[in-house]
PDB file of C-alpha atoms and ligand atoms in Angstrom:
ATOM      1  CA  UNK A1448       0.000   0.000   0.000  1.00  0.00           C
ATOM      2  CA  UNK A1449       1.055   3.571  -0.634  1.00  0.00           C
ATOM      3  CA  UNK A1450       1.454   5.857   2.333  1.00  0.00           C
ATOM      4  CA  UNK A1451      -1.834   7.412   3.466  1.00  0.00           C
ATOM      5  CA  UNK A1452      -2.776  10.810   2.062  1.00  0.00           C
ATOM      6  CA  UNK A1453      -4.988  12.924   4.318  1.00  0.00           C
ATOM      7  CA  UNK A1454      -7.183  15.609   2.757  1.00  0.00           C
ATOM      8  CA  UNK A1455      -8.772  18.272   4.929  1.00  0.00           C
ATOM      9  CA  UNK A1456     -12.084  19.797   3.832  1.00  0.00           C
ATOM     10  CA  UNK A1457     -12.635  22.579   6.346  1.00  0.00           C
ATOM     11  CA  UNK A1458     -15.735  24.337   5.083  1.00  0.00           C
ATOM     12  CA  UNK A1459     -17.683  22.942   2.108  1.00  0.00           C
ATOM     13  CA  UNK A1460     -20.909  24.468   0.865  1.00  0.00           C
ATOM     14  CA  UNK A1461     -23.588  22.832   2.991  1.00  0.00           C
ATOM     15  CA  UNK A1462     -22.356  23.027   6.597  1.00  0.00           C
ATOM     16  CA  UNK A1463     -23.687  26.047   8.475  1.00  0.00           C
ATOM     17  CA  UNK A1464     -22.911  27.886  11.687  1.00  0.00           C
ATOM     18  CA  UNK A1465     -26.122  26.307  12.998  1.00  0.00           C
ATOM     19  CA  UNK A1466     -24.540  22.867  12.467  1.00  0.00           C
ATOM     20  CA  UNK A1467     -21.385  23.965  14.253  1.00  0.00           C
ATOM     21  CA  UNK A1468     -20.307  27.374  15.542  1.00  0.00           C
ATOM     22  CA  UNK A1469     -16.684  26.349  14.801  1.00  0.00           C
ATOM     23  CA  UNK A1470     -17.105  26.330  10.997  1.00  0.00           C
ATOM     24  CA  UNK A1471     -14.459  28.537   9.338  1.00  0.00           C
ATOM     25  CA  UNK A1472     -16.026  30.978   6.855  1.00  0.00           C
ATOM     26  CA  UNK A1473     -13.675  33.930   6.304  1.00  0.00           C
ATOM     27  CA  UNK A1474     -10.446  33.524   4.301  1.00  0.00           C
ATOM     28  CA  UNK A1475      -8.218  33.984   7.398  1.00  0.00           C
ATOM     29  CA  UNK A1476     -10.299  31.495   9.374  1.00  0.00           C
ATOM     30  CA  UNK A1477     -10.166  28.911   6.595  1.00  0.00           C
ATOM     31  CA  UNK A1478      -6.411  29.378   6.138  1.00  0.00           C
ATOM     32  CA  UNK A1479      -5.830  29.050   9.883  1.00  0.00           C
ATOM     33  CA  UNK A1480      -7.873  25.824   9.991  1.00  0.00           C
ATOM     34  CA  UNK A1481      -5.979  24.442   6.976  1.00  0.00           C
ATOM     35  CA  UNK A1482      -2.689  25.352   8.656  1.00  0.00           C
ATOM     36  CA  UNK A1483      -3.648  23.459  11.811  1.00  0.00           C
ATOM     37  CA  UNK A1484      -4.551  20.417   9.717  1.00  0.00           C
ATOM     38  CA  UNK A1485      -1.291  20.717   7.743  1.00  0.00           C
ATOM     39  CA  UNK A1486       0.715  20.738  10.955  1.00  0.00           C
ATOM     40  CA  UNK A1487      -1.220  17.654  12.070  1.00  0.00           C
ATOM     41  CA  UNK A1488      -0.313  15.817   8.842  1.00  0.00           C
ATOM     42  CA  UNK A1489      -2.860  16.672   6.144  1.00  0.00           C
ATOM     43  CA  UNK A1490      -1.221  17.101   2.746  1.00  0.00           C
ATOM     44  CA  UNK A1491      -4.200  18.203   0.628  1.00  0.00           C
ATOM     45  CA  UNK A1492      -6.446  21.201   1.327  1.00  0.00           C
ATOM     46  CA  UNK A1493      -9.861  20.900  -0.357  1.00  0.00           C
ATOM     47  CA  UNK A1494     -11.015  24.497  -0.532  1.00  0.00           C
ATOM     48  CA  UNK A1495     -14.464  26.089  -0.709  1.00  0.00           C
ATOM     49  CA  UNK A1496     -15.100  29.745  -0.013  1.00  0.00           C
ATOM     50  CA  UNK A1497     -18.033  31.705   1.359  1.00  0.00           C
ATOM     51  CA  UNK A1498     -19.279  35.251   1.104  1.00  0.00           C
ATOM     52  CA  UNK A1499     -18.518  37.444   4.139  1.00  0.00           C
ATOM     53  CA  UNK A1500     -22.066  36.546   5.299  1.00  0.00           C
ATOM     54  CA  UNK A1501     -21.372  32.821   4.989  1.00  0.00           C
ATOM     55  CA  UNK A1502     -23.206  31.859   1.771  1.00  0.00           C
ATOM     56  CA  UNK A1503     -21.485  29.486  -0.672  1.00  0.00           C
ATOM     57  CA  UNK A1504     -19.794  31.329  -3.539  1.00  0.00           C
ATOM     58  CA  UNK A1505     -17.412  30.779  -6.464  1.00  0.00           C
ATOM     59  CA  UNK A1506     -16.235  34.422  -6.273  1.00  0.00           C
ATOM     60  CA  UNK A1507     -12.698  34.746  -7.581  1.00  0.00           C
ATOM     61  CA  UNK A1508     -11.615  37.328  -4.993  1.00  0.00           C
ATOM     62  CA  UNK A1509     -12.604  35.053  -2.093  1.00  0.00           C
ATOM     63  CA  UNK A1510     -10.605  32.171  -3.643  1.00  0.00           C
ATOM     64  CA  UNK A1511      -7.653  34.453  -4.344  1.00  0.00           C
ATOM     65  CA  UNK A1512      -7.486  35.612  -0.761  1.00  0.00           C
ATOM     66  CA  UNK A1513      -8.029  32.182   0.782  1.00  0.00           C
ATOM     67  CA  UNK A1514      -5.669  30.265  -1.507  1.00  0.00           C
ATOM     68  CA  UNK A1515      -3.057  33.021  -1.166  1.00  0.00           C
ATOM     69  CA  UNK A1516      -3.097  32.717   2.626  1.00  0.00           C
ATOM     70  CA  UNK A1517      -2.967  28.913   2.493  1.00  0.00           C
ATOM     71  CA  UNK A1518      -0.022  28.998   0.092  1.00  0.00           C
ATOM     72  CA  UNK A1519       1.812  31.383   2.463  1.00  0.00           C
ATOM     73  CA  UNK A1520       1.197  29.315   5.571  1.00  0.00           C
ATOM     74  CA  UNK A1521       1.543  25.847   4.002  1.00  0.00           C
ATOM     75  CA  UNK A1522       3.992  26.242   1.109  1.00  0.00           C
ATOM     76  CA  UNK A1523       4.168  22.617  -0.066  1.00  0.00           C
ATOM     77  CA  UNK A1524       0.564  21.625   0.634  1.00  0.00           C
ATOM     78  CA  UNK A1525      -1.509  20.391  -2.325  1.00  0.00           C
ATOM     79  CA  UNK A1526      -4.300  22.850  -3.141  1.00  0.00           C
ATOM     80  CA  UNK A1527      -7.511  21.204  -4.329  1.00  0.00           C
ATOM     81  CA  UNK A1528     -10.228  23.729  -5.194  1.00  0.00           C
ATOM     82  CA  UNK A1529     -13.892  22.879  -5.571  1.00  0.00           C
ATOM     83  CA  UNK A1530     -15.436  23.372  -9.003  1.00  0.00           C
ATOM     84  CA  UNK A1531     -19.008  23.205  -7.687  1.00  0.00           C
ATOM     85  CA  UNK A1532     -18.975  25.648  -4.785  1.00  0.00           C
ATOM     86  CA  UNK A1533     -22.563  24.691  -3.989  1.00  0.00           C
ATOM     87  CA  UNK A1534     -25.554  24.459  -6.281  1.00  0.00           C
ATOM     88  CA  UNK A1535     -26.637  26.668  -9.144  1.00  0.00           C
ATOM     89  CA  UNK A1536     -23.455  28.404 -10.287  1.00  0.00           C
ATOM     90  CA  UNK A1537     -22.897  28.833 -14.024  1.00  0.00           C
ATOM     91  CA  UNK A1538     -20.311  26.778 -15.900  1.00  0.00           C
ATOM     92  CA  UNK A1539     -18.132  29.880 -16.292  1.00  0.00           C
ATOM     93  CA  UNK A1540     -18.312  30.808 -12.582  1.00  0.00           C
ATOM     94  CA  UNK A1541     -17.294  27.252 -11.706  1.00  0.00           C
ATOM     95  CA  UNK A1542     -14.274  27.144 -14.027  1.00  0.00           C
ATOM     96  CA  UNK A1543     -12.878  30.698 -13.775  1.00  0.00           C
ATOM     97  CA  UNK A1544     -11.118  30.502 -10.369  1.00  0.00           C
ATOM     98  CA  UNK A1545      -9.178  27.436 -11.568  1.00  0.00           C
ATOM     99  CA  UNK A1546      -7.930  29.026 -14.755  1.00  0.00           C
ATOM    100  CA  UNK A1547      -6.709  32.073 -12.797  1.00  0.00           C
ATOM    101  CA  UNK A1548      -5.271  30.464  -9.652  1.00  0.00           C
ATOM    102  CA  UNK A1549      -4.106  27.168 -11.191  1.00  0.00           C
ATOM    103  CA  UNK A1550      -4.399  24.964  -8.092  1.00  0.00           C
ATOM    104  CA  UNK A1551      -2.616  21.583  -8.079  1.00  0.00           C
ATOM    105  CA  UNK A1552      -5.990  19.831  -8.206  1.00  0.00           C
ATOM    106  CA  UNK A1553      -9.639  20.635  -8.808  1.00  0.00           C
ATOM    107  CA  UNK A1554     -12.762  18.624  -8.207  1.00  0.00           C
ATOM    108  CA  UNK A1555     -14.540  16.980 -11.118  1.00  0.00           C
ATOM    109  CA  UNK A1556     -18.000  15.702 -10.182  1.00  0.00           C
ATOM    110  CA  UNK A1557     -18.610  12.893 -12.613  1.00  0.00           C
ATOM    111  CA  UNK A1558     -22.378  13.198 -12.993  1.00  0.00           C
ATOM    112  CA  UNK A1559     -25.583  14.921 -11.909  1.00  0.00           C
ATOM    113  CA  UNK A1560     -27.690  13.927  -8.935  1.00  0.00           C
ATOM    114  CA  UNK A1561     -30.230  15.050  -6.379  1.00  0.00           C
ATOM    115  CA  UNK A1562     -28.328  16.808  -3.582  1.00  0.00           C
ATOM    116  CA  UNK A1563     -30.177  17.206  -0.295  1.00  0.00           C
ATOM    117  CA  UNK A1564     -33.123  19.484  -1.286  1.00  0.00           C
ATOM    118  CA  UNK A1565     -31.631  20.559  -4.615  1.00  0.00           C
ATOM    119  CA  UNK A1566     -30.210  19.184  -7.831  1.00  0.00           C
ATOM    120  CA  UNK A1567     -26.457  19.043  -8.471  1.00  0.00           C
ATOM    121  CA  UNK A1568     -25.995  19.544 -12.190  1.00  0.00           C
ATOM    122  CA  UNK A1569     -22.831  18.415 -13.974  1.00  0.00           C
ATOM    123  CA  UNK A1570     -23.918  18.249 -17.596  1.00  0.00           C
ATOM    124  CA  UNK A1571     -21.873  16.462 -20.278  1.00  0.00           C
ATOM    125  CA  UNK A1572     -21.118  19.888 -21.787  1.00  0.00           C
ATOM    126  CA  UNK A1573     -19.850  21.256 -18.465  1.00  0.00           C
ATOM    127  CA  UNK A1574     -17.702  18.211 -17.787  1.00  0.00           C
ATOM    128  CA  UNK A1575     -16.124  18.456 -21.215  1.00  0.00           C
ATOM    129  CA  UNK A1576     -15.345  22.172 -20.675  1.00  0.00           C
ATOM    130  CA  UNK A1577     -13.993  21.555 -17.177  1.00  0.00           C
ATOM    131  CA  UNK A1578     -11.878  18.552 -18.209  1.00  0.00           C
ATOM    132  CA  UNK A1579     -10.333  20.478 -21.085  1.00  0.00           C
ATOM    133  CA  UNK A1580      -9.632  23.505 -18.839  1.00  0.00           C
ATOM    134  CA  UNK A1581      -7.877  21.227 -16.314  1.00  0.00           C
ATOM    135  CA  UNK A1582      -5.734  19.701 -19.073  1.00  0.00           C
ATOM    136  CA  UNK A1583      -4.891  23.137 -20.477  1.00  0.00           C
ATOM    137  CA  UNK A1584      -3.884  24.572 -17.077  1.00  0.00           C
ATOM    138  CA  UNK A1585      -2.100  21.488 -15.707  1.00  0.00           C
ATOM    139  CA  UNK A1586      -4.656  20.853 -12.950  1.00  0.00           C
ATOM    140  CA  UNK A1587      -5.154  17.247 -11.839  1.00  0.00           C
ATOM    141  CA  UNK A1588      -8.833  16.378 -11.494  1.00  0.00           C
ATOM    142  CA  UNK A1589     -10.082  14.784  -8.318  1.00  0.00           C
ATOM    143  CA  UNK A1590     -12.965  12.790  -9.724  1.00  0.00           C
ATOM    144  CA  UNK A1591     -15.717  12.839  -7.130  1.00  0.00           C
ATOM    145  CA  UNK A1592     -18.138   9.926  -7.382  1.00  0.00           C
ATOM    146  CA  UNK A1593     -21.344   9.891  -5.366  1.00  0.00           C
ATOM    147  CA  UNK A1594     -22.769   6.732  -6.887  1.00  0.00           C
ATOM    148  CA  UNK A1595     -21.610   3.804  -8.981  1.00  0.00           C
ATOM    149  CA  UNK A1596     -22.818   5.178 -12.309  1.00  0.00           C
ATOM    150  CA  UNK A1597     -20.424   8.101 -11.976  1.00  0.00           C
ATOM    151  CA  UNK A1598     -17.442   5.737 -12.112  1.00  0.00           C
ATOM    152  CA  UNK A1599     -18.668   4.392 -15.436  1.00  0.00           C
ATOM    153  CA  UNK A1600     -19.181   7.962 -16.675  1.00  0.00           C
ATOM    154  CA  UNK A1601     -15.594   8.817 -15.673  1.00  0.00           C
ATOM    155  CA  UNK A1602     -14.298   5.775 -17.576  1.00  0.00           C
ATOM    156  CA  UNK A1603     -16.144   6.945 -20.690  1.00  0.00           C
ATOM    157  CA  UNK A1604     -14.720  10.465 -20.273  1.00  0.00           C
ATOM    158  CA  UNK A1605     -11.277   8.898 -19.953  1.00  0.00           C
ATOM    159  CA  UNK A1606     -11.797   7.076 -23.253  1.00  0.00           C
ATOM    160  CA  UNK A1607     -12.893  10.393 -24.812  1.00  0.00           C
ATOM    161  CA  UNK A1608      -9.676  12.095 -23.638  1.00  0.00           C
ATOM    162  CA  UNK A1609     -11.455  14.445 -21.183  1.00  0.00           C
ATOM    163  CA  UNK A1610      -9.826  12.698 -18.204  1.00  0.00           C
ATOM    164  CA  UNK A1611      -6.238  11.491 -18.437  1.00  0.00           C
ATOM    165  CA  UNK A1612      -5.340   8.307 -16.530  1.00  0.00           C
ATOM    166  CA  UNK A1613      -4.302   7.462 -13.899  1.00  0.00           C
ATOM    167  CA  UNK A1614      -7.369   9.026 -12.308  1.00  0.00           C
ATOM    168  CA  UNK A1615      -7.616  10.026  -8.665  1.00  0.00           C
ATOM    169  CA  UNK A1616     -11.120   9.327  -7.344  1.00  0.00           C
ATOM    170  CA  UNK A1617     -12.870  10.655  -4.261  1.00  0.00           C
ATOM    171  CA  UNK A1618     -15.615   8.259  -3.103  1.00  0.00           C
ATOM    172  CA  UNK A1619     -18.173  10.617  -1.560  1.00  0.00           C
ATOM    173  CA  UNK A1620     -20.440   8.472   0.597  1.00  0.00           C
ATOM    174  CA  UNK A1621     -23.680   9.166   2.442  1.00  0.00           C
ATOM    175  CA  UNK A1622     -24.492  12.411   0.660  1.00  0.00           C
ATOM    176  CA  UNK A1623     -28.282  12.592   0.381  1.00  0.00           C
ATOM    177  CA  UNK A1624     -29.044  11.799  -3.251  1.00  0.00           C
ATOM    178  CA  UNK A1625     -25.967   9.574  -3.638  1.00  0.00           C
ATOM    179  CA  UNK A1626     -24.778   6.239  -2.264  1.00  0.00           C
ATOM    180  CA  UNK A1627     -25.355   5.316   1.361  1.00  0.00           C
ATOM    181  CA  UNK A1628     -22.134   5.097   3.382  1.00  0.00           C
ATOM    182  CA  UNK A1629     -21.954   1.364   3.954  1.00  0.00           C
ATOM    183  CA  UNK A1630     -19.077  -1.112   3.857  1.00  0.00           C
ATOM    184  CA  UNK A1631     -20.605  -3.006   0.924  1.00  0.00           C
ATOM    185  CA  UNK A1632     -21.110   0.167  -1.091  1.00  0.00           C
ATOM    186  CA  UNK A1633     -17.518   1.320  -0.614  1.00  0.00           C
ATOM    187  CA  UNK A1634     -16.156  -2.093  -1.610  1.00  0.00           C
ATOM    188  CA  UNK A1635     -18.384  -2.057  -4.694  1.00  0.00           C
ATOM    189  CA  UNK A1636     -17.294   1.460  -5.734  1.00  0.00           C
ATOM    190  CA  UNK A1637     -13.614   0.631  -5.336  1.00  0.00           C
ATOM    191  CA  UNK A1638     -14.089  -2.600  -7.332  1.00  0.00           C
ATOM    192  CA  UNK A1639     -15.346  -0.523 -10.260  1.00  0.00           C
ATOM    193  CA  UNK A1640     -12.343   1.838 -10.449  1.00  0.00           C
ATOM    194  CA  UNK A1641     -10.084   1.392 -13.479  1.00  0.00           C
ATOM    195  CA  UNK A1642      -6.774  -0.294 -12.608  1.00  0.00           C
ATOM    196  CA  UNK A1643      -3.964   2.114 -11.802  1.00  0.00           C
ATOM    197  CA  UNK A1644      -6.352   4.600 -10.171  1.00  0.00           C
ATOM    198  CA  UNK A1645      -5.704   6.102  -6.765  1.00  0.00           C
ATOM    199  CA  UNK A1646      -8.668   6.784  -4.506  1.00  0.00           C
ATOM    200  CA  UNK A1647      -9.766   8.466  -1.337  1.00  0.00           C
ATOM    201  CA  UNK A1648     -13.050   8.265   0.545  1.00  0.00           C
ATOM    202  CA  UNK A1649     -15.192   9.918   3.159  1.00  0.00           C
ATOM    203  CA  UNK A1650     -18.557   9.176   4.715  1.00  0.00           C
ATOM    204  CA  UNK A1651     -20.765  12.062   5.741  1.00  0.00           C
ATOM    205  CA  UNK A1652     -22.112  12.367   9.267  1.00  0.00           C
ATOM    206  CA  UNK A1653     -22.568   9.106  11.140  1.00  0.00           C
ATOM    207  CA  UNK A1654     -20.722   7.034   8.523  1.00  0.00           C
ATOM    208  CA  UNK A1655     -17.449   9.010   8.828  1.00  0.00           C
ATOM    209  CA  UNK A1656     -15.667   6.565  11.149  1.00  0.00           C
ATOM    210  CA  UNK A1657     -16.650   3.455   9.184  1.00  0.00           C
ATOM    211  CA  UNK A1658     -15.533   4.805   5.818  1.00  0.00           C
ATOM    212  CA  UNK A1659     -12.332   6.264   7.319  1.00  0.00           C
ATOM    213  CA  UNK A1660     -11.321   2.965   8.926  1.00  0.00           C
ATOM    214  CA  UNK A1661     -12.111   1.023   5.755  1.00  0.00           C
ATOM    215  CA  UNK A1662     -10.215   3.361   3.443  1.00  0.00           C
ATOM    216  CA  UNK A1663      -7.124   3.226   5.671  1.00  0.00           C
ATOM    217  CA  UNK A1664      -7.177  -0.572   5.582  1.00  0.00           C
ATOM    218  CA  UNK A1665      -8.106  -0.992   1.904  1.00  0.00           C
ATOM    219  CA  UNK A1666      -5.208   1.099   0.590  1.00  0.00           C
ATOM    220  CA  UNK A1667      -7.297   4.183  -0.115  1.00  0.00           C
ATOM    221  CA  UNK A1668      -6.720   7.681   1.186  1.00  0.00           C
ATOM    222  CA  UNK A1669      -8.995   9.704   3.447  1.00  0.00           C
ATOM    223  CA  UNK A1670     -10.715  13.059   3.557  1.00  0.00           C
ATOM    224  CA  UNK A1671     -11.876  14.587   6.823  1.00  0.00           C
ATOM    225  CA  UNK A1672     -13.226  17.906   7.982  1.00  0.00           C
ATOM    226  CA  UNK A1673     -16.293  19.978   8.744  1.00  0.00           C
ATOM    227  CA  UNK A1674     -17.475  19.900   5.129  1.00  0.00           C
ATOM    228  CA  UNK A1675     -18.493  16.276   5.656  1.00  0.00           C
ATOM    229  CA  UNK A1676     -18.876  15.772   9.385  1.00  0.00           C
ATOM    230  CA  UNK A1677     -18.858  18.090  12.392  1.00  0.00           C
ATOM    231  CA  UNK A1678     -18.745  15.496  15.180  1.00  0.00           C
ATOM    232  CA  UNK A1679     -15.512  14.111  16.538  1.00  0.00           C
ATOM    233  CA  UNK A1680     -17.461  11.432  18.386  1.00  0.00           C
ATOM    234  CA  UNK A1681     -21.140  10.994  19.155  1.00  0.00           C
ATOM    235  CA  UNK A1682     -22.530  14.348  20.305  1.00  0.00           C
ATOM    236  CA  UNK A1683     -19.067  15.966  20.534  1.00  0.00           C
ATOM    237  CA  UNK A1684     -18.432  18.773  18.044  1.00  0.00           C
ATOM    238  CA  UNK A1685     -14.903  19.216  16.759  1.00  0.00           C
ATOM    239  CA  UNK A1686     -13.570  22.672  17.617  1.00  0.00           C
ATOM    240  CA  UNK A1687     -10.907  22.501  14.910  1.00  0.00           C
ATOM    241  CA  UNK A1688     -10.452  20.536  11.714  1.00  0.00           C
ATOM    242  CA  UNK A1689      -7.033  19.306  12.863  1.00  0.00           C
ATOM    243  CA  UNK A1690      -8.781  17.197  15.482  1.00  0.00           C
ATOM    244  CA  UNK A1691     -10.073  14.985  12.662  1.00  0.00           C
ATOM    245  CA  UNK A1692      -6.571  14.735  11.195  1.00  0.00           C
ATOM    246  CA  UNK A1693      -5.235  13.706  14.602  1.00  0.00           C
ATOM    247  CA  UNK A1694      -7.895  11.013  14.724  1.00  0.00           C
ATOM    248  CA  UNK A1695      -6.771   9.646  11.340  1.00  0.00           C
ATOM    249  CA  UNK A1696      -3.177   9.710  12.597  1.00  0.00           C
ATOM    250  CA  UNK A1697      -4.138   7.634  15.653  1.00  0.00           C
ATOM    251  CA  UNK A1698      -6.005   5.061  13.559  1.00  0.00           C
ATOM    252  CA  UNK A1699      -3.323   4.903  10.867  1.00  0.00           C
ATOM    253  CA  UNK A1700      -0.695   4.258  13.509  1.00  0.00           C
ATOM    254  CA  UNK A1701      -2.813   1.558  15.121  1.00  0.00           C
ATOM    255  CA  UNK A1702      -3.464  -0.087  11.720  1.00  0.00           C
ATOM    256  CA  UNK A1703       0.194   0.201  10.644  1.00  0.00           C
ATOM    257  CA  UNK A1704      -0.298   2.555   7.686  1.00  0.00           C
ATOM    258  CA  UNK A1705       2.291   5.366   7.513  1.00  0.00           C
ATOM    259  CA  UNK A1706       0.991   8.831   6.612  1.00  0.00           C
ATOM    260  CA  UNK A1707       2.341  10.629   3.535  1.00  0.00           C
ATOM    261  CA  UNK A1708       4.064  14.003   3.673  1.00  0.00           C
ATOM    262  CA  UNK A1709       2.979  16.566   1.054  1.00  0.00           C
ATOM    263  CA  UNK A1710       6.063  15.653  -1.031  1.00  0.00           C
ATOM    264  CA  UNK A1711       5.170  11.950  -0.849  1.00  0.00           C
ATOM    265  CA  UNK A1712       1.535  12.712  -1.649  1.00  0.00           C
ATOM    266  CA  UNK A1713       2.647  14.596  -4.766  1.00  0.00           C
ATOM    267  CA  UNK A1714       4.623  11.559  -5.866  1.00  0.00           C
ATOM    268  CA  UNK A1715       1.729   9.148  -5.231  1.00  0.00           C
ATOM    269  CA  UNK A1716      -0.665  11.379  -7.209  1.00  0.00           C
ATOM    270  CA  UNK A1717       1.775  12.043 -10.032  1.00  0.00           C
ATOM    271  CA  UNK A1718       1.916  15.775  -9.286  1.00  0.00           C
ATOM    272  CA  UNK A1719       5.119  17.687  -9.964  1.00  0.00           C
ATOM    273  CA  UNK A1720       7.269  18.295  -6.852  1.00  0.00           C
ATOM    274  CA  UNK A1721       6.903  21.710  -5.238  1.00  0.00           C
ATOM    275  CA  UNK A1722       9.830  23.965  -6.162  1.00  0.00           C
TER     276      UNK A1722
HETATM  277 ZN1   ZN B3047     -16.255  20.142  -1.517  1.00  0.00          ZN
END
């Protein structure tokens, strides 16, 4: 097995201050939370931004400020920016921040689905535009799959030259509208991935621990943070995102899986080393 890559997803689009008062919203808060997670051993920062009032946004200036601060504080960390930002943004709004800021990675949601009370649209036209923009700007896609059909869609896009293998997948489990976060479902998803792929996984809410423990033991990588889950244990809110990273560190140590540094994570994912 490769060393374990830990991604931190501090903010997301759906978590609110009502879910947890500790959610980082402002660029400085997000960067500080990413920095704590980096010091605890996370090597990828999955970044969403919010308006000053806390609403999800794809505004370029909010990304510029947040990513700039993260790059200052965590120079070799892998930056992975969302290309959804929430629901309802135009194709252009979703792609623009990537073409300007050129993060190491960007999300690529391999299909459309119901998403809580809304609909998460990733049309074939959008995916083609996004895939080509990533190729043009040297951004590695993180292919997010929320159900099994999305893996098949990604394989077709790979054959069409929109995704270049080896693909890195993120198995997003227990999102309402997608696949339930169960052991069987994760095993099934991973079985479907084309050979040579790397993969990571998370389970939202109450499935976080199960999916985390399975991914560590199956040779996958893990994503943690308040985007997906706000509880450190039953009824106990995490005050900082690094607490989730520390939990992964404890489990990884117990299960005998060494954790990757950012430099090692770059090598595993086929990203160029940080100069
Ligand atoms: Zn996200």
